[in-house]
Short mmCIF file of C-alpha atoms in Angstrom, two decimals:
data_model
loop_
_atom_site.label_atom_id
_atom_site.label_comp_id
_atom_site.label_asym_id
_atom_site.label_seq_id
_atom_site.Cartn_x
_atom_site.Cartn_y
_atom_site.Cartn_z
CA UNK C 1 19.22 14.67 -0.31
CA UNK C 2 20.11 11.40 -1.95
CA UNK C 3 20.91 8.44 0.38
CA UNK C 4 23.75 6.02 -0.18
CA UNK C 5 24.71 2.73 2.00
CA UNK C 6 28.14 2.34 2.17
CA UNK C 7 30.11 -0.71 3.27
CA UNK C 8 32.52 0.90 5.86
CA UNK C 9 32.11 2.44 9.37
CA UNK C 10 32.81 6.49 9.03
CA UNK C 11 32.74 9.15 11.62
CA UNK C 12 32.86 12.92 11.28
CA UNK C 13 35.44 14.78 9.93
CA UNK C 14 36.97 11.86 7.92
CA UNK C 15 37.01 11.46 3.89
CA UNK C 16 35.73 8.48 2.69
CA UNK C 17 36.31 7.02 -1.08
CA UNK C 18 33.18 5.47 -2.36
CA UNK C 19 33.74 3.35 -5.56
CA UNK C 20 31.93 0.95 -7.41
CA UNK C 21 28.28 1.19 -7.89
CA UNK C 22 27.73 4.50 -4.98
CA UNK C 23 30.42 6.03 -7.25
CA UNK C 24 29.22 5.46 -10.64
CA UNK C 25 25.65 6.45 -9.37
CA UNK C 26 26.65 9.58 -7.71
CA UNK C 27 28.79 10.35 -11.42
CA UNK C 28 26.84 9.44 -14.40
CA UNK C 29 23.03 8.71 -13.04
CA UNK C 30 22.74 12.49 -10.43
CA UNK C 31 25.94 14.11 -12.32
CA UNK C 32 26.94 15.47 -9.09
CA UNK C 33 29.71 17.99 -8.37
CA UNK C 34 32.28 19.02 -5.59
CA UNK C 35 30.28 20.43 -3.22
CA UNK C 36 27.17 18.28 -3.51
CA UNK C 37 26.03 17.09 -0.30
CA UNK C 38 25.14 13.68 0.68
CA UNK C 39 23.63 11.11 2.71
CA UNK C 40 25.89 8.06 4.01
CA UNK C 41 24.83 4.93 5.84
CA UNK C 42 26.98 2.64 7.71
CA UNK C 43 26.73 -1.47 7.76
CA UNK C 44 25.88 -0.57 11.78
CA UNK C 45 22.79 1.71 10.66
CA UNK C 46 24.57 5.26 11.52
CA UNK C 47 23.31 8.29 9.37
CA UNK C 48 25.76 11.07 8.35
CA UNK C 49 25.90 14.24 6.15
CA UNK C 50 28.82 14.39 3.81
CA UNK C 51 30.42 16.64 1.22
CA UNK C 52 31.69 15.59 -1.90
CA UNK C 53 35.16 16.91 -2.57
CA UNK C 54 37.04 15.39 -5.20
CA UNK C 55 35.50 13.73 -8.31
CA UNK C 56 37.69 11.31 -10.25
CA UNK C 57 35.44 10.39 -13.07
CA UNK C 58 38.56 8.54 -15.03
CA UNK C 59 39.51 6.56 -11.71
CA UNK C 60 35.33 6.47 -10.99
CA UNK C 61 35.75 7.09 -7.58
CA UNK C 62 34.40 9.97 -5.38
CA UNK C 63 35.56 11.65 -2.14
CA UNK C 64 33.16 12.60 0.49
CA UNK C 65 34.27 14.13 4.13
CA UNK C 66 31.98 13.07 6.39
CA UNK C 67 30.20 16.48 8.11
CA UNK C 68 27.51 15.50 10.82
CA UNK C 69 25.27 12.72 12.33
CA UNK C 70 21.84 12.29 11.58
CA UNK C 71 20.27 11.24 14.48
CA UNK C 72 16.43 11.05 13.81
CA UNK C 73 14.78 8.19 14.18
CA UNK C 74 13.22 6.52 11.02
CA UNK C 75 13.14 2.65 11.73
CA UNK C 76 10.00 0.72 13.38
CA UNK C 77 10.12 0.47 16.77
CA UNK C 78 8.68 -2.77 16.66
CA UNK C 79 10.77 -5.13 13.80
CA UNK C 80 8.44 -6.33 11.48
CA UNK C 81 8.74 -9.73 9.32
CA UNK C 82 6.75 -9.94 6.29
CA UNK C 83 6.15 -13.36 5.17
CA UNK C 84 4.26 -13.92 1.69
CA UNK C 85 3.04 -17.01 0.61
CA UNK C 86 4.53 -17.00 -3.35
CA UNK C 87 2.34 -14.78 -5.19
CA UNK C 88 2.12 -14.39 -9.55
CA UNK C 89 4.38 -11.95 -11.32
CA UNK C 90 5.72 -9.46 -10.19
CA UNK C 91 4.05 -9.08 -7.19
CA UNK C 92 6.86 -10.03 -4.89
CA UNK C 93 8.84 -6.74 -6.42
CA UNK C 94 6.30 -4.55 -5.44
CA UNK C 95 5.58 -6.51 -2.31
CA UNK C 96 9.78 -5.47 -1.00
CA UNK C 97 9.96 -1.95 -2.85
CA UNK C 98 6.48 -0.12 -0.86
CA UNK C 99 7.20 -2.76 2.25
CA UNK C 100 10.34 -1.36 2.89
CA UNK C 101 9.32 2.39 2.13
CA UNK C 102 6.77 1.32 5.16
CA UNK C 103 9.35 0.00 7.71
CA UNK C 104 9.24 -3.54 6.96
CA UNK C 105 12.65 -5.22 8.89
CA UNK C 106 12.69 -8.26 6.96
CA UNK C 107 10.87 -10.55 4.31
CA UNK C 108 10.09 -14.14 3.97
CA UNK C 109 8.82 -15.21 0.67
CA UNK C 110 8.05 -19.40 0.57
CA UNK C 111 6.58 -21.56 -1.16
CA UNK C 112 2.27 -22.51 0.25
CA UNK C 113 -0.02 -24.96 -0.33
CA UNK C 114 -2.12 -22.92 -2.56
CA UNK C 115 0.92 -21.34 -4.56
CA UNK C 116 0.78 -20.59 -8.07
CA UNK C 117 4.22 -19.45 -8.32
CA UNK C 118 7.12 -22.32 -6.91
CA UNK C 119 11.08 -21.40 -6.14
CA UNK C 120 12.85 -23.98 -6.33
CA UNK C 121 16.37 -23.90 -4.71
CA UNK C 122 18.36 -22.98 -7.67
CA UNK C 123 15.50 -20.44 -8.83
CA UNK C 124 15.56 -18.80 -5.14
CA UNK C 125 19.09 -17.39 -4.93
CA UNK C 126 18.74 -15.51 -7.91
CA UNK C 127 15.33 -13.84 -6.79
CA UNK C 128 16.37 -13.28 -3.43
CA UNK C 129 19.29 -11.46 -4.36
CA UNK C 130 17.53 -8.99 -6.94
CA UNK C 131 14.96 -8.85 -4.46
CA UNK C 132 17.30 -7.90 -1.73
CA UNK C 133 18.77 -5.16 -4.51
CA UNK C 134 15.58 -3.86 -4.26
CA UNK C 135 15.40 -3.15 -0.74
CA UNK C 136 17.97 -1.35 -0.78
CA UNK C 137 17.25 0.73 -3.26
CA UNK C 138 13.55 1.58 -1.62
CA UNK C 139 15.76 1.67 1.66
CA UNK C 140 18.09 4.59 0.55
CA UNK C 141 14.67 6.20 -1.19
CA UNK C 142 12.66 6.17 1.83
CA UNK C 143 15.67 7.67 4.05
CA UNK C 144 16.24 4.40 6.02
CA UNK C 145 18.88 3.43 8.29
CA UNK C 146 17.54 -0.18 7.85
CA UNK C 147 17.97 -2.56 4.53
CA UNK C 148 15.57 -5.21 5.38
CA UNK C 149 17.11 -8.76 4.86
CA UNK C 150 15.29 -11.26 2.11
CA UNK C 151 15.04 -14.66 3.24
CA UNK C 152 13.70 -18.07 1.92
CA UNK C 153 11.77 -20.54 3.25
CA UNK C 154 11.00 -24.16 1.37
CA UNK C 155 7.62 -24.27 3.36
CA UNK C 156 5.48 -22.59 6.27
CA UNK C 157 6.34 -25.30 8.11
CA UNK C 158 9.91 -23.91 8.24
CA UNK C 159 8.28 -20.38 9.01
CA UNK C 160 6.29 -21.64 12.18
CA UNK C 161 9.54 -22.23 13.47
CA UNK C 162 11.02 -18.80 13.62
CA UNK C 163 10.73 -17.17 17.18
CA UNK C 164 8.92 -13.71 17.72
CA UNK C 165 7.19 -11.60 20.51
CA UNK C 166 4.24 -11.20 18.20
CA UNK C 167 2.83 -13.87 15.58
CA UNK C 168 0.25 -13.71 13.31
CA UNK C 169 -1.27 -14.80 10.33
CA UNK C 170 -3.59 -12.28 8.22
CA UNK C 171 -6.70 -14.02 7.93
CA UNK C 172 -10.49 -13.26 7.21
CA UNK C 173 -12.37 -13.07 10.22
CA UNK C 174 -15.46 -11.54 11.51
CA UNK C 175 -14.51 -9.92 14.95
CA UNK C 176 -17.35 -9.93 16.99
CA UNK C 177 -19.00 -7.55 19.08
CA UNK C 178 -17.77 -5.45 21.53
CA UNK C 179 -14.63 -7.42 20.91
CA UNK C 180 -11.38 -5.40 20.27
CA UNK C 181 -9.99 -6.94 16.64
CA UNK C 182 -6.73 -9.35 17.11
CA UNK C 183 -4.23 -7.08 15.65
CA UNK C 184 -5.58 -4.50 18.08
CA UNK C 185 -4.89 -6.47 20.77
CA UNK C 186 -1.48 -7.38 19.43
CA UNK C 187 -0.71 -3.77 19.07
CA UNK C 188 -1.81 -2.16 22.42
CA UNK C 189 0.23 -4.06 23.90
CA UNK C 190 3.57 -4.58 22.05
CA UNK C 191 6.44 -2.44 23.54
CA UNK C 192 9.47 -1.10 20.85
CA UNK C 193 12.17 -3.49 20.20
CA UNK C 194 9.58 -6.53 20.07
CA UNK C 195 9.54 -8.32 16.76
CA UNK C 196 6.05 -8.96 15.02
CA UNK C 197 5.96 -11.75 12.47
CA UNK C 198 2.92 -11.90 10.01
CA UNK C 199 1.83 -14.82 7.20
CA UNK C 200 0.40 -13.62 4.28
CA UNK C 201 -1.13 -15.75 1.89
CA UNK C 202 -0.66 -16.24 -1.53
CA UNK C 203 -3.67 -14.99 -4.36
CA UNK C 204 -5.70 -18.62 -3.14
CA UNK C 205 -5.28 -17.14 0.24
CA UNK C 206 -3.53 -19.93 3.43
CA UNK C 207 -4.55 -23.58 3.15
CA UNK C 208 -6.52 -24.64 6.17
CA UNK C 209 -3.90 -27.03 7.25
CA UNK C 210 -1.30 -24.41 6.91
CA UNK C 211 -3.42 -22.10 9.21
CA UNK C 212 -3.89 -25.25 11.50
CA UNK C 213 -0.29 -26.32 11.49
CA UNK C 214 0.28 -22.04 12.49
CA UNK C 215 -2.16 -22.02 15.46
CA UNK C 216 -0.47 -24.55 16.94
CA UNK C 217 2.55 -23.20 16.51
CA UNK C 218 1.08 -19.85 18.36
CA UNK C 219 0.43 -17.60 15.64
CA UNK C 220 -3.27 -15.81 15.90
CA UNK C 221 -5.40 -14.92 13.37
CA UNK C 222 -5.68 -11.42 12.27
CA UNK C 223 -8.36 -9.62 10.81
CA UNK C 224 -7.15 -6.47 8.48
CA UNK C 225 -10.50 -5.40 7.93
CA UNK C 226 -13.50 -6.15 6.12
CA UNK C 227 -13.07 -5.03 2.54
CA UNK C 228 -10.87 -8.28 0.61
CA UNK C 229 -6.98 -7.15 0.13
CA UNK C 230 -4.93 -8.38 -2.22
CA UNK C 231 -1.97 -10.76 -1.18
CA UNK C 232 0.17 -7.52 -2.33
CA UNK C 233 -1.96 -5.10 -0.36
CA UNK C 234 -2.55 -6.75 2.82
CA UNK C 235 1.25 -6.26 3.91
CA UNK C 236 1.14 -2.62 3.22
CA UNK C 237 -1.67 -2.49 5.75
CA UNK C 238 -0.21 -4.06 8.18
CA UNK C 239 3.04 -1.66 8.11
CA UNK C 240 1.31 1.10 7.88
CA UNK C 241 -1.06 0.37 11.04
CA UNK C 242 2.00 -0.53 13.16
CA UNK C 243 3.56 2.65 11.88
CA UNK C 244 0.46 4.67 12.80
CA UNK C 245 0.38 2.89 16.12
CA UNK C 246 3.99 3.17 17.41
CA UNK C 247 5.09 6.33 15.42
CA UNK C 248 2.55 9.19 15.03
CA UNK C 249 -0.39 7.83 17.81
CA UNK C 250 2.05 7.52 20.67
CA UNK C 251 3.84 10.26 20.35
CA UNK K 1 -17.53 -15.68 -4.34
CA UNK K 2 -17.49 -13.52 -7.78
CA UNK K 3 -18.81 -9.80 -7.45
CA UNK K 4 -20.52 -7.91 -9.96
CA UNK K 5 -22.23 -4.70 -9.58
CA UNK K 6 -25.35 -4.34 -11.81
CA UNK K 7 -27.32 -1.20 -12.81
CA UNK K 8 -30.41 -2.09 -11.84
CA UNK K 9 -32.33 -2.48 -8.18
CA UNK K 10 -33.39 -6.14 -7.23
CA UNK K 11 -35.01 -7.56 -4.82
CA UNK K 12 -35.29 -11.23 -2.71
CA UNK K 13 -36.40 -14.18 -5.23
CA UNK K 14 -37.12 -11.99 -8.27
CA UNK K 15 -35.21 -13.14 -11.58
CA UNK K 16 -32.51 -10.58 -12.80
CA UNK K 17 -31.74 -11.18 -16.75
CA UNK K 18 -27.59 -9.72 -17.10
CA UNK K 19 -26.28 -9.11 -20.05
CA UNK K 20 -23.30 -7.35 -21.50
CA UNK K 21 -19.92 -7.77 -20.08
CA UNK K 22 -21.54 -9.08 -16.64
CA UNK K 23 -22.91 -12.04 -18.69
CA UNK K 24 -19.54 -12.27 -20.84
CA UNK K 25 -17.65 -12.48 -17.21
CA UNK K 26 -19.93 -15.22 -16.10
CA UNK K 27 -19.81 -17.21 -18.94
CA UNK K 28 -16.83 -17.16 -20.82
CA UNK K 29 -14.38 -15.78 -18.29
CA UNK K 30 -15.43 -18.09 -14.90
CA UNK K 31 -17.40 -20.28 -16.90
CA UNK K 32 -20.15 -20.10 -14.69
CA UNK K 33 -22.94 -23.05 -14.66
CA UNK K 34 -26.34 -23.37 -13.29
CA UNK K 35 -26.64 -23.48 -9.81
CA UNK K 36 -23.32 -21.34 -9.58
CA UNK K 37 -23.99 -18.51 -6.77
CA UNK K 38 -22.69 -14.88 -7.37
CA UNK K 39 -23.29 -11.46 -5.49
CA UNK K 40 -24.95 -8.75 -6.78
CA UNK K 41 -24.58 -5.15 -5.82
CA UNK K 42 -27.20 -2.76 -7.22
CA UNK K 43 -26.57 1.16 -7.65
CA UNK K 44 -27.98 2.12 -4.35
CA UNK K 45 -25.19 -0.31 -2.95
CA UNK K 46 -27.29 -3.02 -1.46
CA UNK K 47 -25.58 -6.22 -1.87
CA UNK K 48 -27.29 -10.13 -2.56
CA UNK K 49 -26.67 -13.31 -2.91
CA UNK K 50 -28.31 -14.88 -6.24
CA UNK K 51 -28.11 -18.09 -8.22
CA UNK K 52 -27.75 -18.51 -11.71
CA UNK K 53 -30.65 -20.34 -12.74
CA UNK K 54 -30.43 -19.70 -16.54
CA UNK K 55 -27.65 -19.80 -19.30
CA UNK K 56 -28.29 -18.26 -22.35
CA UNK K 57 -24.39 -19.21 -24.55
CA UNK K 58 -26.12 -17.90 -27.63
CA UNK K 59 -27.88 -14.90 -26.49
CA UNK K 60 -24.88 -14.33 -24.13
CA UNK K 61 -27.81 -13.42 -21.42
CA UNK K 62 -27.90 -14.88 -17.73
CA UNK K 63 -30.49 -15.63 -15.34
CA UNK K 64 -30.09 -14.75 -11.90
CA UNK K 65 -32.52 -15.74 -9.09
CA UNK K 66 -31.98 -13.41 -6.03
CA UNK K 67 -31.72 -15.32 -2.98
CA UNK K 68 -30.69 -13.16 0.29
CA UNK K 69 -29.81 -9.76 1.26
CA UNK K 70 -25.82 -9.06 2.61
CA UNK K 71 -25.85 -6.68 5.37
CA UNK K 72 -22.31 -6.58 6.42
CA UNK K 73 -21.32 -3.37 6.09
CA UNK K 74 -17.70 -3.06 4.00
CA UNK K 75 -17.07 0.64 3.51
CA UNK K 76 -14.59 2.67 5.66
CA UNK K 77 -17.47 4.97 7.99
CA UNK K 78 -15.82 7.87 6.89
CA UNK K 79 -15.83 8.94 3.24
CA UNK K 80 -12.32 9.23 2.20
CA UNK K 81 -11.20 11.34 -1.04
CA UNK K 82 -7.39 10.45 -2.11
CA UNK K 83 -6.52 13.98 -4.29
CA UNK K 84 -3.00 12.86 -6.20
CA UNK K 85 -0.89 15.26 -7.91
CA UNK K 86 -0.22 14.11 -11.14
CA UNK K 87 2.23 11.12 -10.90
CA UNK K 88 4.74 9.24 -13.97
CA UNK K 89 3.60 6.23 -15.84
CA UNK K 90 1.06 3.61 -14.76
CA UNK K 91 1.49 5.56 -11.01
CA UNK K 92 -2.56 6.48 -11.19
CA UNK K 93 -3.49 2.86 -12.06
CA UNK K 94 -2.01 1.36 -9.17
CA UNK K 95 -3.24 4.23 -6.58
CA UNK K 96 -6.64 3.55 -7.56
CA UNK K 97 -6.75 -0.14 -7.72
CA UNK K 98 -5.46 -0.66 -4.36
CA UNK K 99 -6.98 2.26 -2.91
CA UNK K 100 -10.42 1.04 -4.07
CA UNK K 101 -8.76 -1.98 -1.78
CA UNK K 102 -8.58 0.30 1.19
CA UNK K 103 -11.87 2.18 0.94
CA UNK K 104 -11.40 4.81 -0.96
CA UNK K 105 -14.81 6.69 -1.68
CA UNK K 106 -13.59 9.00 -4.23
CA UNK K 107 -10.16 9.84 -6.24
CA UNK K 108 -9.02 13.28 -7.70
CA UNK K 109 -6.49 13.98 -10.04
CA UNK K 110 -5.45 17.03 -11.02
CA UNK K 111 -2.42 18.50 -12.58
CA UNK K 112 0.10 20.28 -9.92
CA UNK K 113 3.16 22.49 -10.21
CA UNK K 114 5.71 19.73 -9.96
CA UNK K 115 3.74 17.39 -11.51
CA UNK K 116 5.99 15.79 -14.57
CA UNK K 117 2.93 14.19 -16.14
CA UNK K 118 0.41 16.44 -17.63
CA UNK K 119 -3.33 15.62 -18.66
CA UNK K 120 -5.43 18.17 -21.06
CA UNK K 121 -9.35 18.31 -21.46
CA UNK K 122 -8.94 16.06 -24.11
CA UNK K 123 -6.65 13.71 -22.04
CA UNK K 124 -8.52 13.58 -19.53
CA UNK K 125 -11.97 12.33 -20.32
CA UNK K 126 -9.90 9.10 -21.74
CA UNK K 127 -8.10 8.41 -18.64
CA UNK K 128 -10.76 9.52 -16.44
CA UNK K 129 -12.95 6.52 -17.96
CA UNK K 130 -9.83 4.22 -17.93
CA UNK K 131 -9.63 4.86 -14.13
CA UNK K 132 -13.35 4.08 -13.08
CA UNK K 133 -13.14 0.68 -15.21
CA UNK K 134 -10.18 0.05 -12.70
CA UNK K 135 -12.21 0.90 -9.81
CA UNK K 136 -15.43 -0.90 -10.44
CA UNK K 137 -12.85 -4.20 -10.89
CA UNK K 138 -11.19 -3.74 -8.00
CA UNK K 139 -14.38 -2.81 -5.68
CA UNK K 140 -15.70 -6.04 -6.91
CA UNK K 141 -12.59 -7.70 -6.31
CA UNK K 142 -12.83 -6.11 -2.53
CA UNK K 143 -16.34 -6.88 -2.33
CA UNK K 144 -17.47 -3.65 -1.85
CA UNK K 145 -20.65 -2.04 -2.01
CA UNK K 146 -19.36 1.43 -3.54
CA UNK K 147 -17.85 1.98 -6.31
CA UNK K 148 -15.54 5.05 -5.79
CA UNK K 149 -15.62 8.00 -8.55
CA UNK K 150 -12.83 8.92 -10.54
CA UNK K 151 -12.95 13.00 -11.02
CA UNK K 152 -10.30 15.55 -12.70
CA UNK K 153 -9.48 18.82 -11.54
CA UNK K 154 -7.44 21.61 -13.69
CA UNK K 155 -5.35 22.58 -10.75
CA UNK K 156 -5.10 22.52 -6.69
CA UNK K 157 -7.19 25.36 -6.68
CA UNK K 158 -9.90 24.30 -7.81
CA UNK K 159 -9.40 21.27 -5.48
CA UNK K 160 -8.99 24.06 -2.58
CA UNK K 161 -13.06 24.64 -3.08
CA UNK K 162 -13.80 21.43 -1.85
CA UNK K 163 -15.69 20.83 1.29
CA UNK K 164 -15.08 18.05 3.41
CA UNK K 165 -15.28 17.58 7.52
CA UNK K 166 -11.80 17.33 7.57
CA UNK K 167 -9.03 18.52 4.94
CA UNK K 168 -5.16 17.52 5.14
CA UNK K 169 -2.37 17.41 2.92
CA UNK K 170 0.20 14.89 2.95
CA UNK K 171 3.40 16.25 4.31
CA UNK K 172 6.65 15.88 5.72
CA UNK K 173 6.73 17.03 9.13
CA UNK K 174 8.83 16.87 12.30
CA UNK K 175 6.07 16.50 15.34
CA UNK K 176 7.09 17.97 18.14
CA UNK K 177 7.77 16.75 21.62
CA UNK K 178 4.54 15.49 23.20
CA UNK K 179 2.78 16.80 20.62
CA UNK K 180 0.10 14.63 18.70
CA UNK K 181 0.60 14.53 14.58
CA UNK K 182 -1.97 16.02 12.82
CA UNK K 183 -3.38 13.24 11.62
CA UNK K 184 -4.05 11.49 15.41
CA UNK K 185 -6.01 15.11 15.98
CA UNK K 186 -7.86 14.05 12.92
CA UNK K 187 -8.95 10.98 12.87
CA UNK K 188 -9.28 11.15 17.05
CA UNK K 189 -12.36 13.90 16.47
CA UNK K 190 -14.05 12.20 13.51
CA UNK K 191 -17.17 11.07 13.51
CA UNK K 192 -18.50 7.82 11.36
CA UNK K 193 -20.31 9.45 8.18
CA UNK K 194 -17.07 12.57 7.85
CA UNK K 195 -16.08 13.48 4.56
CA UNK K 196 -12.08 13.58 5.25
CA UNK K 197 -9.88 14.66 1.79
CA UNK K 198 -6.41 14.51 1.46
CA UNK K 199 -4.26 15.75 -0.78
CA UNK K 200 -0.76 14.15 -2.16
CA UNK K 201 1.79 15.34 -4.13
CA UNK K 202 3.22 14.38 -7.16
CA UNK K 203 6.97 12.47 -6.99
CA UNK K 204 8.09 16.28 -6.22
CA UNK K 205 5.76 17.14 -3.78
CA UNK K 206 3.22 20.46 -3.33
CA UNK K 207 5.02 23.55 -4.53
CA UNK K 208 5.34 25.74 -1.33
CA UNK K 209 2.77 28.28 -2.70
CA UNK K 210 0.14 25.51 -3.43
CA UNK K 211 1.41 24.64 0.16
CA UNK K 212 0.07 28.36 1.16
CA UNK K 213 -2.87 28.30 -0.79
CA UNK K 214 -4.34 25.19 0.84
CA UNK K 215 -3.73 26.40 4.50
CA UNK K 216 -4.95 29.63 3.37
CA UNK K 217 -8.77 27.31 2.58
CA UNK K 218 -7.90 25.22 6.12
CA UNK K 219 -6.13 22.43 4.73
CA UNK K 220 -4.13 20.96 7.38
CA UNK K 221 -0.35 19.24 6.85
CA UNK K 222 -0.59 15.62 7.76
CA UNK K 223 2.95 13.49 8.36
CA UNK K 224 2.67 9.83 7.46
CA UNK K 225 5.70 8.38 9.84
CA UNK K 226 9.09 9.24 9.55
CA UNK K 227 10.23 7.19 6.08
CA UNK K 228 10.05 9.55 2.66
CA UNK K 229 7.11 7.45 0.99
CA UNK K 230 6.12 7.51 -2.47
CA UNK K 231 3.78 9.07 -4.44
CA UNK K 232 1.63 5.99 -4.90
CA UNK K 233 2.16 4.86 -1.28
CA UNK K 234 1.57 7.50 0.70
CA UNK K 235 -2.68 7.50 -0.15
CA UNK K 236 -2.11 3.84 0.91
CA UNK K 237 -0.55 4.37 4.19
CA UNK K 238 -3.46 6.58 4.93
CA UNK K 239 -6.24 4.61 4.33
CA UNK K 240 -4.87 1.95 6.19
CA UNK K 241 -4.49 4.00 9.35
CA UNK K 242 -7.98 5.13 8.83
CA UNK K 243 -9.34 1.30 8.54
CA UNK K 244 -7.14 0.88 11.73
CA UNK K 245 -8.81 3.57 13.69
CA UNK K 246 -11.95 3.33 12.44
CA UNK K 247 -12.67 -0.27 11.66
CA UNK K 248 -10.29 -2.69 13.78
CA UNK K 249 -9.97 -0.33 17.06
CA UNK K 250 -12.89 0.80 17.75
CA UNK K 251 -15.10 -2.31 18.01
#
């Protein structure tokens, strides 16, 4: 069932008028009719079934009533912050779209020491946005409750400032024997409603000052691993551990 | 350092002569000089360090002396094959070049029931070839010591005759209360040097009576967390847990 986020609180039983964008999606791109049922999310991240019942393609607007909660759970239990070191092309795009299919709460892109790619402030407000249109889009696709937010950050000196239960940078190591890996440790024992934060480098990977300035700020090192991932990969790993961690292991 | 896998064994301080695209690579491409170091991967997947001793511009030939054996061991202990439903557009590019990332042994593709795209015999041996280019690149890339095989398949039923340790197909599923997810059961049991194969749908998923007929040869259905993924995410999500499990946790 399609999945819209709507800018209004609902509750059952009531019509809603969707205009704008939901409408014109709902009209023209899925050529729905009365009938049609749909998915609704509120700004305060509450699910509902609703049925549309009046169509107004002239006005563009469509009527849904509002039928039943949805009250599965489909959000992280731990809130996860991916932050990514500028990366080439359009790497940040796909970074956001299969991040937030994987849970991701929020993203920090900014620029790094070993950068290829630089925002500068007048560039960032026009990538965050259409990268914050993205979210949602992969947010309404992957059945969310959730749009993660898209923030900016001049420098990781800025992002060693941000407070978390967990912090860590994703970083080569070689974990050694008998010797559970970092994010293992992190992970066994995190409890839901902690945040995580994790650095990811750009392509050149985190200066050594950067991971310096980091360390000191608290983060650990993490390990993903020992084959070499991608600065677009690497987050999807992450997510996806956490995910198998806190939502299928523990069940 | 740069990766290249080479088609011929070597051993500690013989002289290797590359030509071909290897030597193109070196030369043109990184612009390699003497005394440059490089690893070299032969096809029983032993890995060593060399140094380029000679430089041939005109004969576009390179001399490698081998210096040291690798023995860290980069690929996942058990052998994963990611089977994908046929997927839209560059879809089957990206699954296998960050797959290959994540330790993928082996990739099948094979035409589905909902699958949009459709490859014929004739199709197929051109993408097919197109695919294993992309894997050798990327396993080099992840400095890996395998290079995983791209295969073809007419339909899920032939997949079906596949034997593997363990065999799951990607699905949504509600676990039940107190109940471990299929894919916990799995990976919990498996032993380092399983063949586990998993099969994913196509953007529409596996038709209910492909559904059938892989249950029917003891396929089991696998959720991946509570989000809808995509196609190309979902083999992504589970090679990650399977790194997790296998790589980072048990140390």
């Amino acid at each position: 069932m399609q999945r819209y986020f709507i800018d209004e609180a609902i509750q059952v039983e009531q019509q809603v008028t969707l205009t704008g964008e939901t409408a014109h999606h709902m009209l023209k791109v899925m050529r729905m009719q009365p009938g049609h049922r749909v998915e609704l999310v509120t700004p305060d991240e509450q699910a509902f079934i609703g049925e549309l019942t009046e169509l107004d393609a002239t006005d563009k607007t469509v009527t849904v009533t509002v039928q039943s909660p949805i009250t599965k759970s489909v959000e992280l239990p731990i809130e996860t912050t991916i932050v990514c070191g500028l990366s080439k092309g359009d790497k940040t795009d796909w970074i956001v779209q299969k991040g937030t299919q994987l849970g991701a709460h929020r993203f920090i892109f900014c620029n790094s020491q070993f950068s290829v790619a630089r925002w500068d402030d007048k560039k960032q407000a026009k990538k965050v946005a259409r990268l914050q249109k993205i979210a949602q889009e992969a947010a309404e696709q992957a059945h969310r409750t959730h749009v993660p937010t898209i923030e900016w950050r001049n420098s990781l000196t800025a992002v060693a400032q941000e407070s978390a239960t967990i912090k860590l940078v994703a970083y080569e190591e070689s974990a050694k024997d008998g010797e559970h890996a970092q994010l293992v440790q992190s992970l066994q024992t995190a409890q839901p409603g902690d945040r995580l934060l994790c650095v990811f480098g750009p392509e050149g990977g985190v200066a050594p000052k950067e991971i310096e300035m980091l360390a000191a700020a608290g983060f650990k090192m993490a390990g993903l691993g020992p084959r070499i991932l991608r600065a677009e990969t690497a987050p999807l790993y992450l997510l996806s551990a956490i995910s198998y961690v806190t939502e299928l292991a523990t069940l």
